[in-house]
């Protein structure tokens, strides 16, 4: 309701200046070119923030009579326009409407000054917060739950649009025993009497309002530096006194991150790299030159993952910003992808595959539950802007594009994109057009499948027919495309396939190009393939996940994202095989068995399992997500169905009960497909 009210008011207030415009935002009315922001941040008792904003405003319209600004629940003390008091303003605790003495033509400017105070309103993540016990105050410039998500309005008058860009001079008055750390570079510290100091920070590059930041606290500074062309880039880490020792170790990776990112995407574009510890409600925020990080920095993979992610935003998000919330994947998805390039140089190389696999598992396993469904990346619903789909699917789409184009095409194209759109906003369509033009590749089908529609495709080999030819074999491979909550089949989808011989010792990498539900393609190999694995290395974003398993001794072998586990009871020699989990419905029954199959997922085991290798498995229903529909009537019994090949029909293999939490033990696992089912004869 709140958003409907705000947008309706904006339309009413500015309709006098625009004819026949239906989707009106403040950005379409005014541009703020520069902000001088003055704050008194000393009231840790009542949490009152005192502010003065001097805004250099430029009209985007002819006949502009009012300056509209957003300011969240403050008390207005005075307003001036070009130095003259303006008492006839209107304010409804969100929208501030400031009349002009004479209307402005497009491009004309005015200086607007707003003096105000109040107790800032903070959301669960976003806004301005005080902490009494720590004597800390800081803002989070983006709000996950509020609309618009840009949350400059939480502490100063703002346009609050991702497209809006301005330079800033920031002045913070605080007590002498505290420090005020802001975005940009520190220009001056001036004593202001009463044991206070004014800290002056300056942002010289035009940035959106949500990327401006301050953090006030009893900070200690850790200094590092990074050499760029012709200058030294300062790296400042501000932490609490008790955090210094661990922070030195945790943040030691920052120069290496800069080195790798600059190698691929050009030099960091701002005057300072900065991080600051704050009492964040959770997560971190990429404020320019002053990244907000959770308290208790530690040299762990999870904390350093935040350090990496937020610094990457210096390129994707801060230097080039998404135009709308519906394009947020350009900020968060590409930034979530880029650690693929950084992790091998900061952690162990094998962490990279684990990282990319986790991105795919995360979106397949959790997006329906936490995002409320499957969504396209473009025009994401605003309630899910900062959801798993934006981050993880965005990353996996870029991971897939990396497979399609290769590093030699993709990485230079991304660098050129950052240069072309530096300090500007960009839409998904503009991004696609630029990457397509720069690489010379038509990406229409790619974006239609993975960006513009919800869900995912999945691909399964139906059968392989081999014919001896010229000392080798010619294979006809029949491939099926399935859909996971996607409305249309992909066109010209490049699908990596690995073919193996009977013993799994010889292999060949081939690639199919698939359009529509069924595809047939021909390849030639030096051996006769016994089976094939689609997307063995999880190179493309599909609704299946592949995990290789190497059995070297008896014991339990973990599987991620499978709702199952495998235990080897006996192994005489090393055994290699693959487990695949498909997030699509299994093929329908060919018989009239009185059972209903799962409509959401199945498993596939492929490889050569010798008779002297005894594998057992436990298949578990996902009662909260994947199998909730299958189990909606609370059956007492659940079935595990099996078929050896896609041409076979499903047969009943084993059963499990509700008392066992719908887990099913299977002895002597063998290659083939497995799915869950329930009886439909009324038995529960």
XYZ file of C-alpha atoms in Angstrom:
684
model
C 0.000 0.000 0.000
C 2.743 2.418 0.787
C 4.282 2.222 -2.677
C 0.962 2.726 -4.398
C 0.392 5.847 -2.321
C 3.850 7.290 -3.057
C 3.718 6.750 -6.804
C 0.221 8.166 -7.010
C 1.343 11.333 -5.236
C 4.369 11.719 -7.484
C 2.155 11.475 -10.554
C -0.252 14.097 -9.239
C 2.471 16.555 -8.268
C 4.302 16.433 -11.571
C 1.464 15.929 -14.025
C 1.346 19.703 -14.530
C 4.759 19.554 -16.180
C 4.420 16.424 -18.330
C 1.821 15.492 -20.872
C 0.809 11.888 -21.584
C 3.454 10.250 -19.377
C 2.199 7.166 -17.583
C 5.236 5.809 -15.734
C 6.613 8.850 -13.936
C 9.490 8.881 -11.448
C 11.308 11.747 -9.780
C 14.308 11.032 -11.994
C 12.225 11.978 -15.025
C 11.584 15.380 -13.449
C 14.875 16.559 -11.936
C 18.554 15.714 -11.833
C 20.622 16.536 -8.735
C 24.145 17.200 -9.994
C 25.834 17.767 -6.642
C 24.995 17.285 -2.958
C 26.484 19.238 -0.073
C 25.281 17.264 2.959
C 25.843 18.408 6.543
C 25.024 16.184 9.507
C 25.216 16.384 13.276
C 25.511 12.813 14.546
C 25.875 13.063 18.308
C 22.515 12.169 19.815
C 22.976 8.573 20.927
C 20.271 8.973 23.559
C 17.240 9.945 21.490
C 18.720 9.000 18.106
C 18.006 12.363 16.517
C 19.807 13.143 13.285
C 20.276 16.802 12.321
C 20.827 17.500 8.639
C 21.158 20.192 6.021
C 21.159 19.373 2.332
C 22.263 21.812 -0.353
C 21.264 20.393 -3.721
C 22.252 21.595 -7.166
C 19.051 20.763 -9.061
C 18.624 20.731 -12.827
C 15.250 20.437 -14.526
C 14.657 17.582 -16.944
C 11.411 19.194 -18.123
C 10.096 22.401 -19.594
C 7.842 24.343 -17.255
C 8.941 22.729 -13.991
C 7.047 24.487 -11.177
C 7.889 22.212 -8.242
C 10.982 20.293 -7.108
C 9.916 16.852 -5.823
C 12.212 15.012 -3.371
C 11.883 11.980 -1.122
C 12.695 12.301 2.591
C 11.557 9.675 5.055
C 9.692 10.928 8.152
C 11.738 13.949 9.189
C 10.817 17.338 10.651
C 11.404 20.172 8.174
C 13.024 23.220 9.805
C 13.412 25.440 6.737
C 13.670 25.374 2.961
C 15.436 27.815 0.673
C 15.452 28.065 -3.103
C 18.315 30.094 -4.533
C 18.880 31.592 -1.085
C 15.268 32.680 -0.500
C 13.103 31.094 2.202
C 10.253 29.051 0.785
C 7.570 28.406 3.409
C 4.880 27.144 1.022
C 6.263 23.631 0.607
C 4.177 20.489 1.072
C 5.390 17.354 2.844
C 3.641 14.100 3.731
C 6.505 12.372 5.590
C 7.726 10.843 2.340
C 7.302 13.212 -0.594
C 8.567 16.784 -0.281
C 7.114 19.241 -2.816
C 9.054 22.523 -3.083
C 7.513 25.353 -5.178
C 9.709 27.461 -7.435
C 9.326 31.230 -7.698
C 9.448 30.880 -11.475
C 9.252 27.710 -13.524
C 12.390 26.140 -14.960
C 12.954 25.170 -18.547
C 14.689 21.936 -19.403
C 18.359 22.202 -18.415
C 17.908 25.216 -16.107
C 19.223 24.953 -12.556
C 18.284 25.956 -9.031
C 19.924 25.591 -5.623
C 17.637 23.976 -3.073
C 18.499 23.882 0.636
C 16.574 21.718 3.112
C 17.244 21.915 6.858
C 15.654 19.116 8.866
C 15.952 16.795 11.850
C 14.323 13.684 13.216
C 14.654 10.089 14.307
C 15.549 8.138 11.159
C 13.360 5.270 10.101
C 15.299 2.092 9.406
C 13.984 -1.085 7.817
C 15.259 -4.597 8.516
C 18.050 -3.876 6.031
C 18.311 -0.266 4.937
C 18.170 3.207 6.435
C 20.050 4.983 9.203
C 20.720 3.206 12.501
C 22.071 4.168 15.920
C 23.594 1.718 18.387
C 23.825 3.000 21.978
C 26.076 0.332 23.450
C 28.662 0.618 20.682
C 28.177 4.375 20.249
C 27.903 3.627 16.564
C 25.744 5.147 13.849
C 25.648 4.256 10.161
C 23.412 3.996 7.146
C 22.630 1.165 4.762
C 21.908 2.749 1.410
C 19.726 0.010 -0.077
C 16.580 -1.349 1.521
C 15.584 -4.904 0.725
C 11.929 -4.486 1.668
C 11.106 -0.843 0.884
C 10.121 0.559 -2.488
C 12.054 2.158 -4.051
C 14.983 0.082 -2.836
C 17.375 3.023 -3.090
C 17.289 4.471 0.446
C 19.085 7.789 0.371
C 15.788 9.280 1.605
C 16.403 7.603 4.944
C 18.850 10.365 5.885
C 18.786 13.144 3.255
C 16.415 14.513 0.556
C 16.874 12.254 -2.468
C 15.625 11.339 -5.904
C 16.274 7.679 -4.986
C 16.510 6.254 -8.458
C 19.199 3.835 -9.615
C 19.709 6.050 -12.684
C 20.389 9.204 -10.671
C 24.055 10.192 -10.322
C 25.709 13.007 -8.412
C 28.958 14.067 -6.807
C 28.984 14.636 -3.046
C 30.604 16.698 -0.316
C 29.814 15.165 3.066
C 30.295 16.929 6.419
C 29.810 14.990 9.660
C 29.959 16.589 13.118
C 30.752 14.018 15.806
C 32.278 13.895 19.272
C 36.071 14.021 19.375
C 36.417 10.485 20.723
C 34.609 9.063 17.680
C 35.436 8.962 13.987
C 33.085 9.687 11.079
C 34.087 7.562 8.092
C 32.391 8.499 4.843
C 32.318 7.632 1.182
C 35.050 9.009 -1.043
C 38.265 10.562 0.254
C 38.895 12.496 3.453
C 39.416 16.165 2.606
C 39.601 17.740 6.042
C 38.967 17.456 9.775
C 37.961 20.757 11.404
C 37.439 21.311 15.167
C 33.924 22.641 15.773
C 33.936 23.415 19.506
C 32.270 21.513 22.368
C 34.818 18.710 21.888
C 33.516 17.953 18.425
C 35.059 17.523 15.019
C 33.693 17.974 11.496
C 34.884 15.300 9.086
C 34.716 16.340 5.434
C 34.583 13.571 2.835
C 34.326 14.070 -0.912
C 33.037 11.814 -3.685
C 34.423 13.050 -6.996
C 32.759 10.496 -9.255
C 29.015 10.727 -10.009
C 27.237 7.938 -8.123
C 23.636 7.068 -7.173
C 22.408 8.214 -3.769
C 22.116 4.694 -2.393
C 25.895 4.249 -2.607
C 26.698 7.143 -0.240
C 27.614 6.187 3.295
C 28.764 7.222 6.743
C 29.777 5.133 9.729
C 30.440 6.750 13.111
C 32.250 4.815 15.818
C 35.370 4.224 17.868
C 37.355 2.990 14.879
C 40.951 1.968 14.300
C 42.431 2.270 10.829
C 44.346 -0.459 8.998
C 46.168 0.947 5.975
C 47.210 -0.837 2.810
C 47.778 0.296 -0.740
C 47.616 -0.881 -4.323
C 49.684 0.434 -7.202
C 47.809 1.632 -10.282
C 49.025 3.351 -13.428
C 50.654 6.566 -12.282
C 49.247 6.538 -8.752
C 48.889 4.616 -5.524
C 45.354 3.623 -4.529
C 44.805 3.798 -0.754
C 43.067 0.883 0.992
C 41.589 1.819 4.373
C 39.998 -0.699 6.730
C 38.160 0.762 9.733
C 37.372 -1.686 12.518
C 36.709 -1.652 16.242
C 39.721 -1.900 18.581
C 39.101 -5.556 19.437
C 38.847 -6.462 15.738
C 42.225 -5.194 14.536
C 44.248 -8.412 14.751
C 41.805 -10.661 12.916
C 40.918 -7.901 10.461
C 44.528 -7.607 9.307
C 44.442 -11.256 8.326
C 40.931 -11.206 6.867
C 41.491 -8.160 4.670
C 44.966 -9.163 3.500
C 43.338 -10.515 0.327
C 42.140 -7.079 -0.860
C 45.236 -6.167 -2.971
C 45.039 -9.534 -4.731
C 41.335 -9.009 -5.499
C 42.170 -5.628 -7.008
C 44.992 -7.139 -9.041
C 42.774 -9.822 -10.570
C 39.800 -7.552 -11.218
C 41.959 -4.851 -12.793
C 43.663 -7.430 -15.000
C 40.307 -8.381 -16.498
C 38.183 -5.243 -16.237
C 40.409 -2.184 -15.959
C 41.485 -0.072 -13.010
C 39.288 0.518 -9.992
C 37.493 3.760 -10.845
C 37.220 5.474 -7.448
C 39.673 7.367 -5.244
C 39.811 4.947 -2.339
C 39.025 1.372 -1.404
C 37.465 1.335 2.037
C 35.741 -1.092 4.382
C 34.135 -0.352 7.746
C 32.728 -2.625 10.456
C 29.128 -1.839 11.392
C 26.419 -3.499 13.442
C 24.750 -4.735 10.293
C 21.459 -6.622 10.641
C 23.052 -9.135 8.276
C 25.072 -9.000 5.104
C 27.172 -6.211 3.644
C 26.706 -3.178 1.395
C 28.911 -1.862 -1.405
C 28.927 1.861 -0.518
C 31.514 3.651 -2.657
C 34.854 3.869 -0.854
C 33.305 2.714 2.432
C 31.907 -0.799 2.175
C 29.753 -1.695 5.182
C 30.757 -5.056 6.630
C 29.422 -7.114 9.538
C 31.208 -6.962 12.879
C 33.778 -9.588 13.865
C 35.930 -9.836 10.727
C 37.566 -13.254 10.465
C 39.871 -14.892 7.888
C 37.188 -17.416 6.959
C 35.830 -18.375 3.560
C 32.394 -16.942 4.354
C 33.598 -13.558 5.624
C 36.233 -13.179 2.949
C 33.583 -14.098 0.406
C 31.762 -10.919 1.456
C 34.991 -8.934 1.111
C 35.380 -10.235 -2.455
C 31.756 -9.735 -3.468
C 31.467 -6.160 -2.227
C 34.737 -5.037 -3.801
C 33.695 -6.494 -7.159
C 30.738 -4.116 -7.001
C 33.290 -1.354 -7.554
C 33.027 -2.399 -11.197
C 29.599 -4.001 -11.519
C 27.086 -1.866 -9.645
C 29.103 1.201 -8.664
C 30.923 2.098 -11.876
C 28.005 0.880 -14.000
C 24.616 0.635 -12.295
C 21.443 -1.182 -13.269
C 18.784 1.203 -14.585
C 15.890 -0.294 -12.633
C 15.222 -2.793 -9.864
C 14.093 -5.145 -12.634
C 17.645 -5.097 -14.010
C 19.289 -5.799 -10.631
C 20.925 -8.983 -11.901
C 23.346 -6.723 -13.812
C 24.582 -5.549 -10.406
C 24.233 -8.623 -8.235
C 24.297 -11.492 -10.715
C 27.460 -10.410 -12.529
C 29.099 -9.583 -9.193
C 28.183 -13.053 -7.909
C 29.683 -14.557 -11.067
C 33.037 -12.750 -10.894
C 34.444 -14.635 -7.867
C 34.942 -17.474 -10.359
C 37.860 -15.384 -11.597
C 39.146 -14.350 -8.161
C 38.767 -17.444 -5.973
C 41.514 -19.524 -7.654
C 44.039 -16.798 -6.776
C 42.830 -16.207 -3.217
C 41.763 -19.649 -2.000
C 42.401 -23.160 -3.281
C 41.702 -23.668 -7.003
C 39.172 -26.442 -6.364
C 37.059 -23.936 -4.402
C 35.990 -22.400 -7.712
C 33.964 -25.398 -8.828
C 32.434 -25.725 -5.386
C 31.490 -22.054 -5.582
C 29.827 -22.303 -9.000
C 28.107 -25.567 -8.067
C 26.709 -23.934 -4.936
C 25.291 -21.093 -7.020
C 23.347 -23.540 -9.168
C 22.263 -25.694 -6.248
C 21.175 -22.596 -4.356
C 18.840 -21.318 -7.029
C 17.374 -24.738 -7.847
C 16.871 -25.736 -4.221
C 15.846 -22.494 -2.555
C 14.496 -19.987 -5.087
C 10.931 -21.389 -5.046
C 10.811 -21.265 -1.257
C 12.519 -17.945 -0.572
C 11.694 -15.991 -3.749
C 8.163 -17.308 -3.992
C 8.618 -18.971 -7.352
C 10.709 -19.065 -10.510
C 11.225 -15.679 -12.156
C 12.985 -14.262 -15.200
C 16.048 -12.159 -14.483
C 14.729 -9.222 -16.485
C 11.757 -7.389 -14.953
C 12.066 -9.254 -11.670
C 9.138 -8.482 -9.318
C 10.230 -5.773 -6.887
C 9.449 -7.959 -3.865
C 12.127 -10.391 -5.056
C 14.698 -7.879 -6.304
C 17.302 -9.047 -3.809
C 16.339 -12.711 -3.908
C 18.247 -15.878 -4.688
C 17.238 -15.717 -8.350
C 18.894 -12.331 -8.886
C 22.159 -13.441 -7.293
C 22.482 -17.133 -8.085
C 20.633 -17.424 -11.369
C 22.319 -14.211 -12.502
C 25.693 -15.742 -11.682
C 24.857 -19.013 -13.435
C 23.632 -17.222 -16.554
C 26.991 -15.433 -16.711
C 28.729 -18.764 -16.027
C 26.804 -20.183 -19.001
C 27.718 -17.185 -21.151
C 31.343 -17.844 -20.223
C 30.945 -21.378 -21.596
C 29.282 -20.046 -24.751
C 31.816 -17.307 -25.504
C 34.990 -18.355 -23.693
C 37.194 -15.994 -21.710
C 38.834 -14.576 -24.839
C 35.521 -13.074 -25.950
C 33.538 -12.575 -22.749
C 36.071 -10.865 -20.491
C 37.185 -8.198 -23.004
C 33.520 -7.577 -23.815
C 32.730 -6.991 -20.141
C 35.671 -4.614 -19.835
C 34.512 -2.688 -22.900
C 30.983 -2.594 -21.438
C 32.298 -1.053 -18.216
C 34.236 1.552 -20.170
C 31.325 2.396 -22.480
C 28.802 2.808 -19.662
C 31.147 4.220 -16.992
C 29.243 6.229 -14.362
C 25.976 5.546 -16.136
C 23.030 3.208 -15.743
C 22.194 0.377 -18.120
C 19.232 -1.849 -18.926
C 19.278 -5.565 -19.654
C 18.513 -4.928 -23.310
C 21.385 -2.440 -23.561
C 23.721 -4.957 -21.939
C 22.671 -7.676 -24.363
C 23.032 -5.398 -27.379
C 26.505 -4.271 -26.319
C 27.874 -7.761 -25.583
C 26.374 -9.087 -28.823
C 27.912 -6.287 -30.879
C 31.323 -6.496 -29.202
C 31.629 -10.280 -29.547
C 29.942 -10.524 -32.930
C 27.601 -13.193 -31.524
C 23.821 -13.110 -31.787
C 22.633 -13.619 -28.220
C 18.877 -13.343 -28.825
C 18.196 -17.040 -28.198
C 20.497 -17.063 -25.184
C 18.743 -14.141 -23.481
C 15.270 -15.376 -24.439
C 15.952 -18.678 -22.686
C 17.892 -17.735 -19.577
C 17.197 -14.057 -18.934
C 13.755 -13.178 -20.252
C 11.753 -16.210 -19.167
C 11.462 -17.968 -15.808
C 12.755 -21.407 -14.980
C 15.311 -23.573 -16.731
C 15.669 -26.215 -19.409
C 17.015 -29.677 -18.688
C 18.485 -32.159 -21.149
C 18.564 -35.930 -21.057
C 20.001 -38.493 -23.454
C 17.186 -40.758 -24.512
C 19.389 -43.229 -26.356
C 22.639 -43.651 -28.283
C 22.829 -45.758 -31.443
C 26.372 -46.684 -32.564
C 27.501 -47.868 -35.992
C 31.066 -49.076 -36.763
C 32.775 -46.865 -39.327
C 36.418 -46.355 -40.449
C 37.970 -48.025 -37.421
C 35.741 -46.097 -35.042
C 32.059 -45.477 -34.436
C 29.407 -43.100 -35.646
C 26.828 -42.293 -32.997
C 23.295 -41.056 -33.401
C 22.356 -39.415 -30.123
C 18.714 -38.776 -29.305
C 18.323 -35.912 -26.845
C 15.243 -34.602 -25.059
C 14.760 -31.075 -23.714
C 12.595 -30.820 -20.617
C 11.302 -27.742 -18.821
C 11.486 -26.637 -15.198
C 8.830 -23.910 -14.842
C 9.895 -22.449 -18.192
C 7.127 -21.656 -20.707
C 9.127 -22.283 -23.890
C 11.826 -24.644 -25.112
C 15.216 -23.126 -25.751
C 16.466 -22.526 -29.262
C 20.008 -23.245 -30.407
C 21.017 -24.311 -26.904
C 24.602 -25.522 -26.761
C 24.645 -28.640 -24.588
C 27.955 -30.222 -23.500
C 27.917 -34.030 -23.425
C 30.595 -36.483 -22.308
C 30.519 -39.988 -23.809
C 32.095 -42.955 -21.972
C 32.961 -46.505 -22.948
C 31.625 -49.534 -21.051
C 34.295 -49.363 -18.342
C 34.250 -45.586 -18.062
C 37.935 -45.329 -18.997
C 37.632 -43.708 -22.420
C 35.707 -40.498 -22.890
C 34.928 -37.938 -25.577
C 33.626 -34.379 -25.154
C 30.990 -33.429 -27.708
C 28.450 -30.641 -27.995
C 24.874 -30.734 -29.232
C 22.886 -27.733 -30.424
C 19.276 -28.233 -29.391
C 16.087 -26.507 -30.507
C 12.723 -27.701 -29.289
C 11.697 -30.778 -27.334
C 13.498 -33.469 -29.344
C 16.877 -33.322 -31.009
C 19.053 -35.789 -32.910
C 22.697 -35.250 -33.707
C 25.616 -37.234 -35.078
C 29.158 -37.569 -33.710
C 32.103 -39.833 -34.366
C 34.326 -41.457 -31.720
C 37.223 -43.902 -31.600
C 35.344 -46.148 -29.163
C 31.807 -47.396 -28.736
C 30.010 -45.258 -26.121
C 28.036 -47.079 -23.466
C 26.521 -44.029 -21.809
C 26.693 -40.241 -21.825
C 26.580 -37.508 -19.205
C 24.900 -34.219 -20.067
C 26.562 -31.136 -18.591
C 29.094 -33.202 -16.645
C 30.917 -30.133 -15.278
C 27.754 -28.069 -14.701
C 28.916 -25.630 -17.395
C 25.436 -24.387 -18.298
C 22.486 -23.329 -16.158
C 20.045 -26.194 -16.449
C 17.583 -27.841 -14.086
C 19.909 -30.681 -13.238
C 23.029 -31.010 -11.158
C 25.827 -33.479 -11.804
C 28.216 -34.779 -9.171
C 31.019 -37.235 -9.955
C 31.713 -39.888 -7.346
C 34.900 -41.869 -6.960
C 34.531 -44.891 -4.716
C 37.919 -45.958 -3.334
C 36.908 -47.762 -0.144
C 33.897 -48.672 1.915
C 32.169 -45.758 3.614
C 29.642 -42.977 3.149
C 29.964 -40.541 0.269
C 28.314 -37.135 0.546
C 26.035 -35.759 -2.119
C 25.055 -32.091 -2.298
C 21.562 -31.061 -3.297
C 20.317 -34.557 -3.937
C 17.984 -35.487 -1.079
C 19.842 -38.766 -0.960
C 23.026 -40.341 0.346
C 25.210 -43.208 -0.842
C 27.114 -45.746 1.220
C 29.613 -48.217 -0.208
C 29.574 -51.532 1.634
C 32.231 -53.197 -0.482
C 34.681 -52.046 -3.181
C 37.499 -54.159 -4.606
C 38.839 -51.400 -6.840
C 38.296 -47.723 -7.614
C 34.868 -47.101 -9.121
C 33.856 -43.905 -10.940
C 30.283 -42.970 -11.689
C 27.978 -39.947 -11.819
C 24.873 -38.941 -9.923
C 22.486 -36.478 -11.513
C 19.518 -34.813 -9.852
C 16.881 -33.467 -12.251
C 14.490 -30.724 -11.081
C 11.899 -31.683 -13.715
C 9.102 -34.224 -13.828
C 10.114 -37.788 -14.743
C 8.689 -39.328 -17.891
C 5.141 -40.620 -17.478
C 4.244 -44.237 -16.793
C 3.612 -46.361 -19.864
C 1.624 -48.923 -17.876
C -1.574 -48.587 -15.850
C 0.028 -49.048 -12.452
C -2.094 -47.338 -9.768
C 0.618 -44.861 -8.787
C 1.236 -41.145 -9.191
C 4.795 -40.152 -10.009
C 6.530 -37.076 -8.689
C 5.851 -33.992 -10.790
C 9.061 -32.192 -9.804
C 12.259 -34.276 -9.749
C 14.073 -37.560 -10.276
C 17.582 -39.025 -10.002
C 19.882 -40.616 -12.549
C 22.910 -42.816 -11.797
C 25.294 -43.410 -14.698
C 28.554 -45.322 -14.947
C 30.089 -48.750 -14.690
C 29.482 -50.325 -11.274
C 31.186 -53.745 -11.051
C 29.324 -56.588 -9.395
C 31.872 -56.674 -6.570
C 31.055 -53.065 -5.634
C 28.061 -52.980 -3.287
C 26.377 -49.585 -3.109
C 23.415 -48.732 -0.937
C 21.387 -45.529 -1.139
C 18.866 -43.629 0.927
C 16.357 -41.539 -1.038
C 14.579 -38.833 0.958
C 11.460 -36.880 0.097
C 11.689 -33.101 0.277
C 8.510 -32.531 2.241
C 8.751 -28.716 2.277
C 9.531 -28.057 -1.353
C 9.996 -30.562 -4.170
C 7.667 -33.271 -2.862
C 5.080 -31.137 -1.074
C 2.559 -31.638 -3.871
C 3.155 -35.394 -4.042
C 2.649 -35.669 -0.267
C -0.233 -33.205 0.046
C -2.636 -35.952 1.241
C -0.179 -37.199 3.897
C 0.141 -40.791 2.601
C 1.413 -43.383 5.026
C 3.605 -44.904 2.351
C 5.836 -43.549 -0.398
C 7.312 -45.531 -3.283
C 10.642 -45.457 -5.058
C 10.320 -46.255 -8.759
C 13.139 -47.418 -11.042
C 13.905 -47.857 -14.720
C 17.187 -48.852 -16.321
C 16.906 -46.658 -19.433
C 14.517 -43.925 -20.646
C 12.991 -46.446 -23.088
C 11.951 -48.702 -20.192
C 8.844 -48.280 -18.045
C 8.918 -47.473 -14.357
C 8.702 -50.354 -11.882
C 8.241 -50.316 -8.118
C 11.556 -50.819 -6.340
C 11.099 -50.098 -2.646
C 8.890 -48.292 -0.140
C 9.191 -45.905 2.762
C 6.730 -44.691 5.356
C 5.676 -41.444 6.978
C 7.049 -42.829 10.259
C 10.462 -42.976 8.549
C 10.008 -39.366 7.363
C 9.583 -40.701 3.851
C 13.147 -41.984 3.497
C 13.704 -45.138 1.468
C 16.639 -47.516 1.845
C 17.815 -49.241 -1.351
C 20.451 -51.950 -1.402
C 22.592 -52.732 -4.439
C 22.179 -49.488 -6.365
C 22.599 -49.889 -10.090
C 22.720 -47.498 -13.035
C 19.394 -46.091 -14.119
C 16.741 -43.603 -13.054
C 14.876 -43.315 -9.780
C 11.820 -41.282 -8.812
C 9.302 -41.048 -5.992
C 5.629 -41.941 -6.246
C 2.502 -42.597 -4.179
C -0.261 -45.147 -4.695
C -3.524 -43.898 -6.154
C -5.767 -46.782 -5.105
C -6.921 -45.017 -1.969
C -4.383 -46.657 0.333
C -2.624 -44.259 2.694
